[in-house]
Amino acid sequence: MARSATVSQRTKIKRTAPRGFLRRVFKRYKPHLRLEARGDLLVHLSCLLFIRRLAEESRTNAYENKCSIINKDHVVDAAKVILKKSRG
Amino acid sequence: MADSPSPDSEPTTRTLLRRVLDTADVRSPRRRRSARNAIQRSVFETTSSRSLGSQTKTSVRRRSHGARSIGRLAHVQASAYLEKDTPRTLLKNILLTAPESSIMMPNPVVKLVPLSQVVQSYRRESSQGSLELQLPELDPPTTLGPGLPTSSRKKQRLRLSVFQQEVNQGLPLSQGEVPNFPYASFLFTRSLNLTFTTPLQPQSVRRPGLARRPPTRRAVDVGALLQDLQDNSVASAPPGDSLRIPVATQPTNIVLEDTQPFSQPLVSSFPSVHHSLPHPPHTGVEDAERTLDRRTWNSGLELQDHMSRTDYATTSSPISELQPPLPEVTEAAGSEEAVRVKELEGSSEDEDTSGEPASPELATSTPELLQLPPPPGVGVLPSEPLEPVPARLPSRPRAAGPRPYRDPYRTGLSHYVKLFSFHAKMPMEKKAVEMVERCLDKYFQNLCNDLEVFAAHAGRKTVKPEDLELLLRRQGLVTDEVSMHVLVEQHLPMEYRQLLIPCAFSGNSVFPAH
C-alpha cells in the first residue's frame, strides 16, 4: 500500500489519530468555532501530509549537505519552504 | 395430586417440579374455562328445561344440588385459578427464578438425598403447622453432606432462617402440595444462594488475624528496621552471615506461625533481621531502648484497633517462646525506630536516603514504617518478598524522585514528531526534534486561521469537512487528478476511511449520510 506499510521492528507507529488532542488544540486557538466530528480526522490527515512533506524536505537538505544526521538547520530550511506551501 | 412419580427416582428437583406441574395441569385454564362454560351451559339448559318441563321438587333439588356442586367446583376452580398465592404459582415462580442446577455438581445430589427422606417423613405428618418443626430436621441432613465447609453450613442455616421468616409471613401451602415443600425449600435456599451473599465481616470477626493484620506487621517492620540501623551503626555486620542465617531461619518461623497470610512475612522478617545481627546490642542500650520501644509501639498501635495490640502480643509471645533472645531483640528493634527517628531528625542515613523523605512523617504515621524494610539492604534479602506484601497495604507511594512534568501539548505533538522521525529515516538531533515541534505548532496556528476564514466565508460558525477539503486543495495536495478520497485511502486506517468516504450499503442506504 503506502510506503509506511512496512515498519521496522524497533519502531511502532500508532495509526490512531489523537482526536482529543486535536479538538483541544482547535478549541485553544479558536474557542468561538466548532469542529465537526469528522473534521478532526481530516485535520489529522492534513497534519500527516505536512509531516511527511517536512520530513522529505529535511532529508533532502541533509543529503545535500552530505550529513548523515538531520540537523536543526536542515529542519529550519525545510520548514520555511513547506510552511509557505501549506499556507492555504 | 400426583404421587405416582417417586421423588427418589429423579435426581433433579426441576424435573420433579415439572412433573408435578404437568400432572397438576389436568385442571388447565382452558379446561376450566370449558368446564365453566359447560357448567353455564348446563345451568342454562336446566333453567330452560325447568321453565319448559314440569317442575318436580326432586328434579329441582337434584338439579340445584348438581348446579350447586358444579358451581362449587367451578368456584373452587375459579378461586384456585384467581388466587395468586397458590403453591402452583409459587413453584412456577421458583422454576423461573431458580438457576438451572447442574447434575454434575455432587453437592445438590447429596442434599437431595436427605431431603427426599425428609419429604417422606413430612408427607406422613402432613400438617402445615409442622413447617417449623421440619426445619431443624432439615439441618442435620444438610450438615451431614460430605465435603461441606463450615462456612457453607452456616450459610445454609442462615438461608433456612430467611426461608423460615418467609414461611412465617404466611405462604399458604395446601396439603396437596406437601411433597413439594422440601424441594421448594431447597430451591429457595438455592435461589437464596444467589442473592444471599455472605458478608465478609463475620468471617473477619471469626478470623481476627485478617483484621488485625496491618498493625502487627507495621510494628515489626519498624523494629526490624531499627534493628538493622542500629546494627549498621554499632557493629559491622558481615553480609555473608546475614545472608545465610535469615534463609535458614525462615522456614522454621513460618512453620510455627499460624496460617495467616500476612503474619508470615512478619515472622520471617523478624528473625531474619535479628539474626542479621551477629552481635546483639548492648543490654544497657536495650534497657534504655525498651522504654522507647513501648512508647513507639504504643504510639504506633494507638492508630490501630485495640485488638491489634493483643494480637501483636500473641504473635510476639510464640516468637519469644521460640528463641529467648528474640524478645530482647524485638524490643531493641522496636527501639530502633525511636533511635532511627532521632537519627533521621539529626543526621542523614547512608542507606535510607530513599526513606528520608518519609522520615518526617515517621513519627506521625505508622504506614511510613512499611517503607523502611526495603531501604536497608544489608542482610535483609528475605525481606524482598515482603515488598510486594507491604505494597498491598495502604501505604504512601514511595516517590522515586520528582516525576518529570511534560506539557500535555508537547506530549500530544510527540505523536507527530515520532512520525517525522519515522519518515525521515535518518537519525536526528535533539534540537532538530524541538524544531519540528515548533514547526508543527506554527502549522496548527495557520490551519486554525485558515479554517476560520473558510467557515466565515461560507457564513458558518462550524468548521465542516468541506472547509478541510478546500484547505487541502489550496495546499496543493488535492488536485483534479488526486481527490481527497484518494488521500484518505492512502494515509488513514480503514476505520477512519469508513467514516469519511460515503459508501453505499444494501437497502439503498449510504453511510455516512451526505
Coordinates of C-alpha atoms in Angstrom, one line a residue:
Chain A
M1 CA 0.0 0.0 0.0
A2 CA 1.8 3.1 1.2
R3 CA 5.5 3.4 1.8
S4 CA 5.0 3.2 5.5
A5 CA 3.3 -0.2 5.2
T6 CA 6.4 -2.0 6.3
V7 CA 7.6 -0.8 9.7
S8 CA 10.9 -1.7 11.3
Q9 CA 10.6 -3.9 14.3
R10 CA 12.0 -1.3 16.7
T11 CA 9.6 1.5 15.9
K12 CA 5.9 1.1 16.5
I13 CA 3.8 3.5 14.6
K14 CA 0.4 4.3 16.1
R15 CA -2.1 4.9 13.3
T16 CA -4.8 6.2 15.5
A17 CA -5.4 9.9 15.4
P18 CA -5.1 11.8 18.7
R19 CA -8.6 13.1 18.3
G20 CA -9.0 14.5 21.7
F21 CA -5.7 16.4 21.4
L22 CA -6.7 17.8 18.1
R23 CA -10.0 19.0 19.4
R24 CA -8.3 20.7 22.4
V25 CA -5.8 22.4 20.2
F26 CA -8.5 23.8 17.9
K27 CA -10.5 24.9 21.0
R28 CA -7.5 26.6 22.4
Y29 CA -6.8 28.6 19.3
K30 CA -10.4 29.2 18.2
P31 CA -12.8 28.9 21.1
H32 CA -15.6 30.6 19.3
L33 CA -15.6 28.0 16.5
R34 CA -16.9 24.5 16.4
L35 CA -15.3 21.5 14.8
E36 CA -17.4 18.7 13.4
A37 CA -16.9 15.1 14.2
R38 CA -15.3 14.0 11.0
G39 CA -13.4 17.3 10.7
D40 CA -10.7 16.4 13.2
L41 CA -9.9 13.3 11.2
L42 CA -9.3 15.4 8.2
V43 CA -7.2 17.7 10.3
H44 CA -5.2 14.7 11.3
L45 CA -4.8 13.8 7.6
S46 CA -3.5 17.2 6.8
C47 CA -1.0 17.0 9.7
L48 CA 0.2 13.7 8.4
L49 CA 0.7 15.0 5.0
F50 CA 2.5 18.1 6.4
I51 CA 4.8 16.0 8.5
R52 CA 5.5 13.8 5.5
R53 CA 6.5 16.7 3.3
L54 CA 8.6 18.2 6.0
A55 CA 10.5 15.0 6.6
E56 CA 11.2 14.6 3.0
E57 CA 12.4 18.1 2.6
S58 CA 14.7 17.9 5.6
R59 CA 16.1 14.6 4.4
T60 CA 16.9 16.2 1.1
N61 CA 18.6 19.1 2.8
A62 CA 20.7 16.7 4.9
Y63 CA 21.7 14.8 1.8
E64 CA 22.7 17.9 0.0
N65 CA 24.9 18.9 2.9
K66 CA 26.3 15.4 2.9
C67 CA 25.4 14.8 6.6
S68 CA 24.2 11.5 7.9
I69 CA 22.3 13.2 10.7
I70 CA 19.4 15.6 10.3
N71 CA 20.5 18.9 11.8
K72 CA 18.4 21.7 13.1
D73 CA 19.4 23.9 10.2
H74 CA 18.1 21.3 7.7
V75 CA 14.8 21.3 9.5
V76 CA 14.6 25.1 9.7
D77 CA 15.2 25.4 5.9
A78 CA 12.7 22.7 5.2
A79 CA 10.1 24.3 7.4
K80 CA 10.4 27.6 5.6
V81 CA 9.6 26.0 2.4
I82 CA 6.9 23.7 3.5
L83 CA 5.1 26.2 5.7
K84 CA 4.9 28.5 2.8
K85 CA 3.5 25.8 0.7
S86 CA 0.8 24.8 3.2
R87 CA -0.2 28.3 3.9
G88 CA -3.6 27.8 2.3
Chain B
M1 CA -52.1 -34.6 43.4
A2 CA -49.6 -36.6 41.5
D3 CA -47.9 -39.1 43.9
S4 CA -47.1 -41.6 41.3
P5 CA -43.6 -40.4 40.4
S6 CA -41.5 -41.1 43.4
P7 CA -39.0 -38.3 44.2
D8 CA -36.2 -40.7 44.7
S9 CA -36.3 -41.8 41.1
E10 CA -35.3 -38.4 39.7
P11 CA -32.3 -36.6 40.9
T12 CA -33.2 -33.1 39.9
T13 CA -35.8 -31.0 41.5
R14 CA -36.6 -29.3 38.3
T15 CA -37.8 -32.4 36.6
L16 CA -39.8 -33.3 39.7
L17 CA -41.4 -30.0 39.8
R18 CA -42.1 -30.1 36.1
R19 CA -43.8 -33.4 36.6
V20 CA -45.9 -32.1 39.4
L21 CA -46.9 -29.2 37.5
D22 CA -47.7 -31.2 34.4
T23 CA -49.8 -33.7 36.4
A24 CA -51.4 -30.8 38.2
D25 CA -52.2 -29.3 34.8
V26 CA -55.1 -31.6 34.5
R27 CA -57.0 -28.7 35.7
S28 CA -55.8 -26.4 32.9
P29 CA -57.3 -23.0 32.4
R30 CA -58.7 -23.9 29.1
R31 CA -60.4 -26.9 30.6
R32 CA -61.6 -24.9 33.5
R33 CA -63.0 -22.3 31.2
S34 CA -64.6 -25.0 29.2
A35 CA -65.8 -26.6 32.4
R36 CA -67.2 -23.3 33.4
N37 CA -68.8 -22.8 30.0
A38 CA -70.2 -26.3 30.2
I39 CA -71.5 -25.5 33.7
Q40 CA -73.0 -22.3 32.5
R41 CA -74.5 -24.1 29.5
S42 CA -75.8 -26.9 31.7
V43 CA -77.3 -24.3 34.1
F44 CA -78.9 -22.5 31.2
E45 CA -80.2 -25.8 29.9
T46 CA -81.5 -26.7 33.3
T47 CA -83.2 -23.4 33.7
S48 CA -84.6 -23.6 30.2
S49 CA -85.6 -27.2 30.7
R50 CA -87.1 -26.2 34.1
S51 CA -89.1 -23.5 32.5
L52 CA -90.2 -25.8 29.8
G53 CA -90.8 -29.0 31.6
S54 CA -92.8 -29.8 34.6
Q55 CA -91.0 -29.0 37.8
T56 CA -90.8 -31.5 40.5
K57 CA -89.2 -30.9 43.8
T58 CA -86.8 -33.8 43.4
S59 CA -85.7 -32.8 40.0
V60 CA -85.3 -29.2 41.1
R61 CA -83.4 -30.4 44.2
R62 CA -81.2 -32.7 42.1
R63 CA -80.5 -30.0 39.6
S64 CA -80.0 -27.4 42.2
H65 CA -77.7 -29.8 44.1
G66 CA -75.9 -30.6 40.9
A67 CA -75.7 -27.0 39.9
R68 CA -74.5 -26.1 43.4
S69 CA -71.9 -28.8 43.4
I70 CA -70.9 -27.9 39.9
G71 CA -70.9 -24.3 41.0
R72 CA -68.8 -25.1 44.0
L73 CA -66.4 -27.0 41.8
A74 CA -66.3 -24.1 39.4
H75 CA -66.0 -21.7 42.3
V76 CA -63.2 -23.7 43.7
Q77 CA -61.5 -23.9 40.4
A78 CA -62.1 -20.3 39.8
S79 CA -60.8 -19.4 43.2
A80 CA -57.9 -21.6 42.7
Y81 CA -57.3 -20.0 39.4
L82 CA -57.7 -16.5 40.6
E83 CA -55.8 -17.0 43.8
K84 CA -52.2 -15.6 43.5
D85 CA -50.5 -17.5 46.2
T86 CA -51.2 -21.0 45.1
P87 CA -48.3 -23.3 45.6
R88 CA -48.5 -23.9 41.9
T89 CA -47.8 -20.3 41.1
L90 CA -45.1 -20.3 43.7
L91 CA -43.4 -23.3 42.2
K92 CA -43.7 -21.8 38.8
N93 CA -42.0 -18.7 40.0
I94 CA -39.4 -20.9 41.6
L95 CA -38.8 -22.7 38.3
L96 CA -38.5 -19.4 36.6
T97 CA -36.1 -17.8 39.0
A98 CA -34.1 -20.7 40.3
P99 CA -30.9 -21.4 38.5
E100 CA -30.5 -24.4 36.3
S101 CA -28.9 -26.9 38.6
S102 CA -26.1 -28.9 37.0
I103 CA -26.3 -32.6 37.7
M104 CA -22.5 -32.6 37.6
M105 CA -22.3 -31.0 41.0
P106 CA -22.2 -33.6 43.7
N107 CA -23.5 -31.2 46.4
P108 CA -27.0 -30.8 45.2
V109 CA -27.3 -34.5 44.6
V110 CA -26.2 -35.1 48.1
K111 CA -28.5 -32.6 49.5
L112 CA -31.4 -34.0 47.6
V113 CA -31.0 -37.4 49.2
P114 CA -31.6 -36.3 52.7
L115 CA -34.3 -34.0 51.5
S116 CA -36.1 -36.8 49.9
Q117 CA -36.1 -38.7 53.2
V118 CA -37.4 -35.6 54.8
V119 CA -40.1 -35.4 52.2
Q120 CA -41.4 -38.8 53.0
S121 CA -41.4 -38.0 56.7
Y122 CA -43.1 -34.8 56.0
R123 CA -45.8 -36.5 54.0
R124 CA -46.5 -38.7 56.9
E125 CA -47.0 -35.7 59.2
S126 CA -48.9 -33.7 56.5
S127 CA -49.7 -30.7 58.6
Q128 CA -48.9 -27.1 57.9
G129 CA -48.1 -26.4 61.5
S130 CA -45.2 -28.7 61.3
L131 CA -43.4 -26.4 58.9
E132 CA -41.3 -25.0 61.7
L133 CA -40.7 -28.4 63.1
Q134 CA -39.3 -29.6 59.8
L135 CA -36.6 -27.1 59.7
P136 CA -34.4 -28.4 62.5
E137 CA -34.8 -31.8 60.8
L138 CA -33.5 -30.4 57.6
D139 CA -30.5 -29.0 59.3
P140 CA -28.7 -32.3 60.2
P141 CA -29.1 -33.8 56.8
T142 CA -27.7 -30.8 55.1
T143 CA -24.8 -30.7 57.5
L144 CA -24.1 -34.3 57.0
G145 CA -23.4 -33.7 53.4
P146 CA -19.8 -34.7 52.7
G147 CA -17.3 -32.0 51.9
L148 CA -19.5 -29.2 53.1
P149 CA -17.3 -26.5 54.6
T150 CA -18.2 -24.8 57.8
S151 CA -19.0 -21.5 56.1
S152 CA -21.5 -23.2 53.8
R153 CA -23.1 -24.9 56.7
K154 CA -23.6 -21.5 58.3
K155 CA -24.8 -20.2 55.0
Q156 CA -27.4 -22.9 54.9
R157 CA -28.5 -22.2 58.4
L158 CA -28.9 -18.5 57.5
R159 CA -30.7 -19.4 54.3
L160 CA -33.1 -21.6 56.2
S161 CA -33.7 -18.9 58.7
V162 CA -34.6 -16.5 55.9
F163 CA -36.9 -19.1 54.5
Q164 CA -38.4 -19.6 57.9
Q165 CA -39.2 -15.9 58.0
E166 CA -40.9 -16.1 54.7
V167 CA -42.8 -19.1 55.8
N168 CA -43.9 -17.3 58.9
Q169 CA -45.2 -14.5 56.8
G170 CA -47.9 -16.8 55.7
L171 CA -47.2 -18.6 52.5
P172 CA -50.2 -20.8 52.1
L173 CA -49.3 -24.3 51.3
S174 CA -52.1 -26.7 50.8
Q175 CA -51.8 -30.2 52.0
G176 CA -52.0 -31.5 48.5
E177 CA -48.7 -29.8 47.7
V178 CA -46.9 -31.2 50.7
P179 CA -44.3 -33.2 48.9
N180 CA -43.2 -30.2 47.1
F181 CA -42.3 -28.2 50.2
P182 CA -38.8 -29.6 50.8
Y183 CA -37.9 -29.1 47.2
A184 CA -39.3 -25.6 47.4
S185 CA -37.2 -25.0 50.5
F186 CA -34.2 -26.5 48.6
L187 CA -34.9 -24.3 45.7
F188 CA -35.5 -21.3 47.9
T189 CA -32.1 -22.0 49.5
R190 CA -30.6 -22.3 46.1
S191 CA -32.2 -19.2 44.9
L192 CA -31.2 -17.5 48.1
N193 CA -27.8 -18.8 47.4
L194 CA -27.6 -16.3 44.6
T195 CA -29.0 -13.4 46.5
F196 CA -27.7 -14.1 49.9
T197 CA -24.1 -13.2 49.7
T198 CA -22.2 -14.0 52.9
P199 CA -20.8 -10.8 54.2
L200 CA -17.1 -10.7 54.7
Q201 CA -17.4 -9.1 58.0
P202 CA -18.4 -12.2 60.0
Q203 CA -15.5 -14.0 58.5
S204 CA -13.2 -11.3 59.6
V205 CA -14.6 -11.4 63.0
R206 CA -14.1 -15.1 63.2
R207 CA -10.6 -14.8 62.0
P208 CA -9.2 -11.9 63.9
G209 CA -5.8 -12.2 62.4
L210 CA -7.0 -10.9 59.0
A211 CA -8.5 -7.8 60.5
R212 CA -5.5 -7.1 62.8
R213 CA -3.0 -7.9 60.1
P214 CA -1.8 -4.4 59.2
P215 CA -0.8 -3.1 62.6
T216 CA 1.2 -6.1 63.7
R217 CA 3.2 -6.1 60.5
R218 CA 4.0 -2.5 60.7
A219 CA 5.3 -2.6 64.2
V220 CA 7.5 -5.5 63.4
D221 CA 8.9 -3.9 60.3
V222 CA 9.8 -0.8 62.2
G223 CA 11.6 -2.9 64.8
A224 CA 13.4 -4.7 62.1
L225 CA 14.5 -1.5 60.5
L226 CA 15.7 0.0 63.7
Q227 CA 17.5 -3.2 64.5
D228 CA 19.1 -3.0 61.2
L229 CA 20.1 0.6 61.5
Q230 CA 21.5 0.0 64.9
D231 CA 23.4 -2.9 63.7
N232 CA 24.8 -1.0 60.9
S233 CA 25.7 1.9 63.1
V234 CA 27.0 0.0 66.0
A235 CA 28.7 -3.1 64.6
S236 CA 29.8 -4.1 61.2
A237 CA 27.7 -7.0 60.0
P238 CA 29.3 -9.4 57.7
P239 CA 27.0 -9.8 54.8
G240 CA 27.7 -13.4 54.4
D241 CA 26.3 -14.5 57.7
S242 CA 23.4 -12.2 57.4
L243 CA 22.6 -13.8 54.1
R244 CA 22.8 -17.3 55.3
I245 CA 21.2 -17.1 58.6
P246 CA 17.9 -15.4 57.6
V247 CA 17.3 -18.0 54.9
A248 CA 17.9 -20.8 57.4
T249 CA 15.6 -19.3 60.0
Q250 CA 12.8 -18.5 57.6
P251 CA 11.2 -21.9 57.2
T252 CA 11.1 -22.7 60.9
N253 CA 9.4 -19.5 61.8
I254 CA 6.9 -20.0 59.0
V255 CA 6.0 -23.4 60.4
L256 CA 5.5 -22.1 63.9
E257 CA 3.4 -19.1 62.9
D258 CA -0.3 -19.7 62.3
T259 CA -1.6 -19.9 58.8
Q260 CA -2.4 -16.2 58.3
P261 CA -1.0 -14.9 55.1
F262 CA 0.2 -11.6 56.4
S263 CA 1.6 -12.7 59.7
Q264 CA 4.1 -15.0 57.9
P265 CA 6.3 -12.4 56.4
L266 CA 6.1 -10.6 59.7
V267 CA 7.6 -13.6 61.4
S268 CA 10.1 -14.3 58.7
S269 CA 11.4 -10.8 58.5
F270 CA 11.5 -10.7 62.2
P271 CA 14.1 -13.3 63.0
S272 CA 15.9 -12.7 59.7
V273 CA 16.6 -9.2 60.7
H274 CA 17.5 -10.2 64.1
H275 CA 19.8 -12.9 63.0
S276 CA 21.5 -10.5 60.7
L277 CA 22.9 -9.0 63.9
P278 CA 26.0 -11.0 64.7
H279 CA 26.5 -9.1 67.9
P280 CA 23.4 -8.5 69.9
P281 CA 23.2 -4.9 71.1
H282 CA 24.2 -3.7 74.5
T283 CA 22.0 -4.7 77.3
G284 CA 22.3 -1.3 78.7
V285 CA 21.3 0.2 75.4
E286 CA 18.5 -2.3 75.2
D287 CA 17.1 -1.2 78.6
A288 CA 17.2 2.3 77.5
E289 CA 15.6 1.4 74.3
R290 CA 12.9 -0.7 75.8
T291 CA 11.2 2.2 77.3
L292 CA 11.4 4.0 74.0
D293 CA 10.1 0.8 72.4
R294 CA 7.0 0.8 74.4
R295 CA 6.4 4.4 73.7
T296 CA 6.9 3.9 70.0
W297 CA 4.9 0.7 70.0
N298 CA 2.1 2.4 71.8
S299 CA 2.2 5.3 69.5
G300 CA 2.1 3.0 66.6
L301 CA -0.6 0.8 68.0
E302 CA -2.8 3.6 69.1
L303 CA -3.5 4.2 65.5
Q304 CA -4.8 0.7 65.1
D305 CA -7.5 -1.2 66.8
H306 CA -7.4 -2.2 70.4
M307 CA -7.4 -5.8 69.3
S308 CA -4.3 -5.3 67.3
R309 CA -2.2 -4.9 70.4
T310 CA -3.5 -8.2 71.8
D311 CA -2.8 -9.8 68.5
Y312 CA 0.7 -8.5 68.4
A313 CA 1.2 -9.7 71.9
T314 CA 0.0 -13.2 70.9
T315 CA 2.2 -13.2 67.9
S316 CA 5.2 -11.9 69.8
S317 CA 4.7 -14.4 72.6
P318 CA 5.1 -17.5 70.4
I319 CA 8.2 -15.8 68.9
S320 CA 9.5 -15.3 72.4
E321 CA 8.9 -19.0 73.1
L322 CA 10.9 -19.9 70.1
Q323 CA 14.0 -18.1 70.8
P324 CA 14.8 -16.4 74.1
P325 CA 17.0 -13.6 72.7
L326 CA 14.2 -12.6 70.4
P327 CA 12.1 -10.6 72.8
E328 CA 15.1 -8.5 73.7
V329 CA 15.9 -8.2 70.0
T330 CA 12.3 -7.3 69.2
E331 CA 12.4 -4.6 71.8
A332 CA 15.7 -3.5 70.5
A333 CA 14.3 -3.5 67.1
G334 CA 11.3 -1.5 68.3
S335 CA 13.6 0.9 70.0
E336 CA 15.5 1.3 66.8
E337 CA 12.5 3.1 65.4
A338 CA 12.8 5.8 68.0
V339 CA 16.6 5.8 67.6
R340 CA 16.1 6.0 63.9
V341 CA 13.7 8.8 64.2
K342 CA 16.2 10.7 66.3
E343 CA 18.9 9.9 63.9
L344 CA 17.0 11.0 60.9
E345 CA 16.0 14.1 62.6
G346 CA 19.5 14.9 63.4
S347 CA 21.6 13.5 60.6
S348 CA 21.1 11.7 57.4
E349 CA 21.5 7.9 57.0
D350 CA 23.6 6.4 54.3
E351 CA 21.3 3.7 53.3
D352 CA 18.0 5.3 53.9
T353 CA 18.4 8.2 51.5
S354 CA 15.3 7.0 49.8
G355 CA 13.4 6.7 53.1
E356 CA 14.4 10.1 54.2
P357 CA 11.6 11.9 52.5
A358 CA 9.4 9.7 54.6
S359 CA 11.2 10.3 57.8
P360 CA 9.5 13.5 58.9
E361 CA 6.3 11.5 58.7
L362 CA 7.5 8.6 60.6
A363 CA 6.6 10.0 64.0
T364 CA 3.2 10.8 62.8
S365 CA 2.0 7.7 61.0
T366 CA 3.0 4.1 61.1
P367 CA 2.3 3.4 57.4
E368 CA 5.6 5.0 56.9
L369 CA 7.2 2.1 58.5
L370 CA 6.4 0.0 55.6
Q371 CA 8.9 1.9 53.5
L372 CA 11.7 1.1 55.9
P373 CA 12.1 -2.6 55.1
P374 CA 13.1 -2.0 51.5
P375 CA 15.8 0.6 52.1
P376 CA 18.1 -1.3 54.4
G377 CA 19.8 -3.6 52.1
V378 CA 22.2 -5.3 54.4
G379 CA 21.2 -8.8 55.3
V380 CA 17.5 -8.2 54.7
L381 CA 17.3 -10.2 51.5
P382 CA 14.3 -12.3 52.7
S383 CA 12.5 -9.0 53.2
E384 CA 12.5 -8.7 49.5
P385 CA 9.5 -11.0 49.1
L386 CA 7.9 -8.8 51.8
E387 CA 8.0 -5.8 49.5
P388 CA 5.0 -6.8 47.4
V389 CA 3.2 -7.7 50.6
P390 CA 3.7 -4.4 52.2
A391 CA 2.7 -2.7 49.0
R392 CA -0.7 -4.2 49.3
L393 CA -1.3 -2.2 52.4
P394 CA -2.5 1.4 52.2
S395 CA 1.0 2.9 52.3
R396 CA 2.0 6.2 50.9
P397 CA 3.5 5.8 47.5
R398 CA 7.3 5.9 47.6
A399 CA 8.3 8.7 45.3
A400 CA 11.4 7.8 43.3
G401 CA 12.1 11.4 42.7
P402 CA 10.1 14.2 41.2
R403 CA 8.2 12.9 38.1
P404 CA 9.3 14.9 35.1
Y405 CA 6.3 17.1 34.2
R406 CA 5.6 17.3 30.5
D407 CA 3.4 19.8 28.9
P408 CA 0.4 18.0 27.6
Y409 CA 0.6 20.0 24.4
R410 CA 4.1 18.6 23.9
T411 CA 3.1 15.1 24.6
G412 CA 0.3 15.4 22.1
L413 CA 2.7 16.8 19.5
S414 CA 5.1 14.0 20.2
H415 CA 2.8 11.7 18.2
Y416 CA 3.5 13.6 15.1
V417 CA 7.2 14.0 16.0
K418 CA 7.6 10.3 16.1
L419 CA 6.0 10.1 12.7
F420 CA 8.5 12.7 11.4
S421 CA 11.5 10.7 12.7
F422 CA 10.0 7.6 11.0
H423 CA 9.5 9.3 7.7
A424 CA 13.0 10.9 7.8
K425 CA 14.6 7.5 8.0
M426 CA 17.7 9.2 9.4
P427 CA 19.0 9.9 12.9
M428 CA 18.1 13.3 14.1
E429 CA 19.5 15.7 16.7
K430 CA 17.6 16.6 19.8
K431 CA 17.5 20.2 18.6
A432 CA 16.0 19.1 15.3
V433 CA 13.2 17.4 17.2
E434 CA 12.4 20.5 19.1
M435 CA 12.5 22.4 15.9
V436 CA 10.0 20.0 14.4
E437 CA 7.7 20.6 17.4
R438 CA 7.8 24.3 16.9
C439 CA 7.1 23.9 13.2
L440 CA 4.1 21.8 14.0
D441 CA 2.8 24.3 16.4
K442 CA 3.1 27.0 13.7
Y443 CA 1.3 24.8 11.3
F444 CA -1.6 24.3 13.7
Q445 CA -2.0 28.0 14.1
N446 CA -2.1 28.6 10.4
L447 CA -4.5 25.7 10.0
C448 CA -6.9 27.1 12.5
N449 CA -6.8 30.6 11.0
D450 CA -7.5 29.3 7.5
L451 CA -10.4 27.2 8.7
E452 CA -11.9 30.1 10.5
V453 CA -11.6 32.2 7.3
F454 CA -13.2 29.5 5.2
A455 CA -16.1 29.0 7.6
A456 CA -16.7 32.7 7.9
H457 CA -16.7 32.9 4.1
A458 CA -19.4 30.2 4.0
G459 CA -21.3 32.1 6.7
R460 CA -20.9 29.3 9.2
K461 CA -19.6 29.1 12.7
T462 CA -18.8 25.4 12.5
V463 CA -15.9 24.0 10.6
K464 CA -17.2 21.3 8.2
P465 CA -15.3 18.8 6.1
E466 CA -15.9 20.9 3.1
D467 CA -13.6 23.6 4.6
L468 CA -11.0 21.0 5.2
E469 CA -11.2 19.9 1.6
L470 CA -10.8 23.4 0.5
L471 CA -7.7 23.8 2.7
L472 CA -6.1 20.7 1.2
R473 CA -6.9 21.9 -2.2
R474 CA -5.2 25.2 -1.5
Q475 CA -2.2 23.4 -0.1
G476 CA -1.8 21.6 -3.4
L477 CA -2.4 18.2 -2.0
V478 CA -5.8 17.7 -3.6
T479 CA -5.9 18.3 -7.3
D480 CA -8.2 17.4 -10.1
E481 CA -6.3 14.2 -10.5
V482 CA -5.9 13.4 -6.9
S483 CA -9.2 13.6 -5.0
M484 CA -9.5 13.8 -1.2
H485 CA -10.8 10.3 -1.1
V486 CA -7.6 9.0 -2.6
L487 CA -5.6 10.7 0.1
V488 CA -7.9 9.4 2.7
E489 CA -7.5 5.9 1.4
Q490 CA -3.7 6.2 1.2
H491 CA -2.9 7.6 4.6
L492 CA -5.7 6.8 7.0
P493 CA -6.6 3.4 8.6
M494 CA -9.7 1.7 7.4
E495 CA -11.8 2.7 10.4
Y496 CA -11.4 6.3 9.5
R497 CA -11.9 5.6 5.9
Q498 CA -15.3 4.2 6.6
L499 CA -16.2 7.3 8.4
L500 CA -15.0 9.7 5.9
I501 CA -15.8 8.2 2.5
P502 CA -19.5 7.7 1.8
C503 CA -20.2 4.1 0.8
A504 CA -23.4 2.6 -0.5
F505 CA -24.9 -0.2 1.5
S506 CA -27.8 -2.6 0.9
G507 CA -31.3 -1.2 1.3
N508 CA -30.5 1.9 -0.7
S509 CA -28.7 3.5 2.2
V510 CA -25.4 5.4 2.2
F511 CA -23.1 5.7 5.1
P512 CA -22.0 8.2 6.2
A513 CA -25.0 10.2 5.1
H514 CA -24.2 13.2 3.0

